[in-house]
Coordinates of C-alpha atoms in Angstrom, one line a residue:
M1 CA -8.1 32.1 17.0
A2 CA -8.9 31.9 13.3
L3 CA -10.2 28.5 12.1
G4 CA -8.2 26.7 9.4
L5 CA -5.9 23.8 8.7
H6 CA -3.9 24.4 11.9
T7 CA -7.0 24.0 14.1
I8 CA -7.9 20.8 12.3
I9 CA -4.5 19.4 13.0
I10 CA -4.5 20.5 16.6
S11 CA -8.0 19.0 17.2
H12 CA -7.1 15.7 15.5
V13 CA -3.9 15.4 17.6
V14 CA -5.8 16.1 20.8
F15 CA -8.4 13.6 19.8
C16 CA -6.0 10.8 18.9
I17 CA -3.3 11.2 21.5
A18 CA -5.3 9.3 24.2
F19 CA -5.7 6.3 21.9
V20 CA -2.0 6.3 21.0
T21 CA -0.8 6.7 24.6
S22 CA -3.0 3.8 25.7
V23 CA -1.7 1.5 23.0
V24 CA 2.0 2.4 23.7
R25 CA 1.4 2.2 27.4
A26 CA 0.0 -1.3 27.0
R27 CA 3.2 -2.2 25.2
L28 CA 5.3 -0.7 28.0
D29 CA 3.5 -2.7 30.7
G30 CA 5.5 -5.9 29.9
F31 CA 8.8 -4.0 29.5
D32 CA 11.8 -5.6 31.2
N33 CA 13.9 -2.9 32.8
S34 CA 16.8 -5.3 33.3
L35 CA 17.6 -4.9 29.6
L36 CA 18.2 -1.1 30.2
E37 CA 20.3 -1.8 33.2
A38 CA 22.4 -4.3 31.3
S39 CA 22.9 -1.8 28.4
T40 CA 24.1 0.9 30.8
D41 CA 26.4 -1.7 32.6
L42 CA 28.0 -2.5 29.3
G43 CA 28.8 1.2 28.7
A44 CA 26.0 2.4 26.4
D45 CA 24.9 6.0 26.9
K46 CA 21.2 7.0 27.2
L47 CA 20.7 7.7 23.5
T48 CA 22.2 4.4 22.4
T49 CA 20.2 2.6 25.0
F50 CA 17.0 4.2 23.7
R51 CA 17.9 3.6 20.1
R52 CA 19.1 0.0 20.4
I53 CA 17.0 -1.4 23.2
R54 CA 13.9 0.6 24.1
L55 CA 12.7 1.8 20.7
P56 CA 12.8 -1.7 19.0
L57 CA 10.8 -3.1 21.9
I58 CA 8.1 -0.4 21.8
L59 CA 8.0 0.0 18.0
P60 CA 5.1 -2.4 17.5
G61 CA 3.0 -0.2 19.9
V62 CA 4.1 3.0 18.2
V63 CA 3.2 1.5 14.8
A64 CA -0.2 0.2 16.1
G65 CA -0.9 3.6 17.6
A66 CA 0.0 5.4 14.4
L67 CA -2.3 3.1 12.4
L68 CA -5.1 3.6 14.9
S69 CA -4.6 7.3 14.9
F70 CA -4.7 7.5 11.1
T71 CA -7.9 5.4 11.0
L72 CA -9.6 7.5 13.7
S73 CA -8.5 10.8 12.2
F74 CA -9.6 9.8 8.7
D75 CA -13.0 8.8 10.0
E76 CA -13.7 11.9 12.0
Y77 CA -15.7 14.1 9.7
M78 CA -17.4 16.0 12.5
I79 CA -14.2 17.2 14.2
A80 CA -12.8 18.4 10.8
S81 CA -16.0 20.2 9.8
F82 CA -16.3 22.0 13.2
T83 CA -12.7 23.1 13.3
A84 CA -12.2 24.0 9.6
G85 CA -14.1 27.2 9.5
S86 CA -16.0 28.6 6.6
S87 CA -13.1 28.9 4.1
G88 CA -12.8 26.1 1.5
A89 CA -9.1 26.3 1.6
S90 CA -8.8 23.9 4.6
E91 CA -11.0 21.0 3.3
T92 CA -9.9 17.5 4.3
L93 CA -10.5 14.4 2.2
P94 CA -13.5 13.2 4.4
M95 CA -15.1 16.7 4.1
H96 CA -14.6 16.5 0.3
I97 CA -16.1 13.0 0.1
Y98 CA -19.1 14.2 2.1
S99 CA -19.7 17.2 -0.1
M100 CA -19.5 14.9 -3.2
L101 CA -22.1 12.6 -1.6
R102 CA -24.6 15.3 -1.0
F103 CA -25.1 15.7 -4.8
G104 CA -25.4 12.0 -5.6
I105 CA -23.1 9.1 -5.9
K106 CA -20.8 9.4 -8.9
P107 CA -18.0 7.1 -10.2
D108 CA -15.4 9.5 -8.6
I109 CA -16.6 8.5 -5.2
N110 CA -16.4 4.8 -6.0
A111 CA -12.9 5.2 -7.4
L112 CA -11.8 7.1 -4.3
A113 CA -13.2 4.5 -2.0
A114 CA -11.4 1.8 -3.9
V115 CA -8.1 3.7 -3.7
T116 CA -8.6 4.3 0.0
L117 CA -9.3 0.6 0.6
V118 CA -6.2 -0.5 -1.3
I119 CA -4.0 2.0 0.6
S120 CA -5.5 0.8 3.9
F121 CA -4.8 -2.8 3.1
L122 CA -1.3 -2.0 2.0
L123 CA -0.6 -0.1 5.3
V124 CA -1.9 -3.0 7.4
F125 CA 0.0 -5.5 5.3
L126 CA 3.2 -3.5 5.7
A127 CA 2.7 -3.1 9.4
Q128 CA 2.2 -6.9 9.8
R129 CA 5.2 -7.6 7.7
F130 CA 7.5 -5.3 9.7
N131 CA 6.2 -6.4 13.0
K132 CA 6.4 -10.1 12.3
G133 CA 7.8 -11.8 15.4
A134 CA 7.6 -8.7 17.5
F135 CA 5.3 -10.2 20.0
E136 CA 7.2 -13.4 20.5
E137 CA 9.3 -14.0 23.6
P138 CA 13.1 -13.9 22.9

């Protein structure tokens, strides 16, 4: 198999899927199945039950898993460098930052770090905003 962007994506998915499943599974532990039974008793089909009952209840776990996956994937320079191959066409942002650091710290790296920090804070803020009250008992 030729190394490239597809191998980077596959390796990051395999690396992060265990973390995402553990977070979503922890959210499913306290799941009340009587809500699903009530939904089907009231005439909802399986797709409507999933969309209206199950998905809103597990959405905080899915969002937390996505944020955790993004953070871990962004931080994994070694996985990306081993699975990228020798071509420069499949260079990820952490690989680019590391290559810039080898030649000395320039203002470009500081600006990139500031932008990354602001984007990370915005993502966490938006996740907290959308999940407000998600962990409270109804």
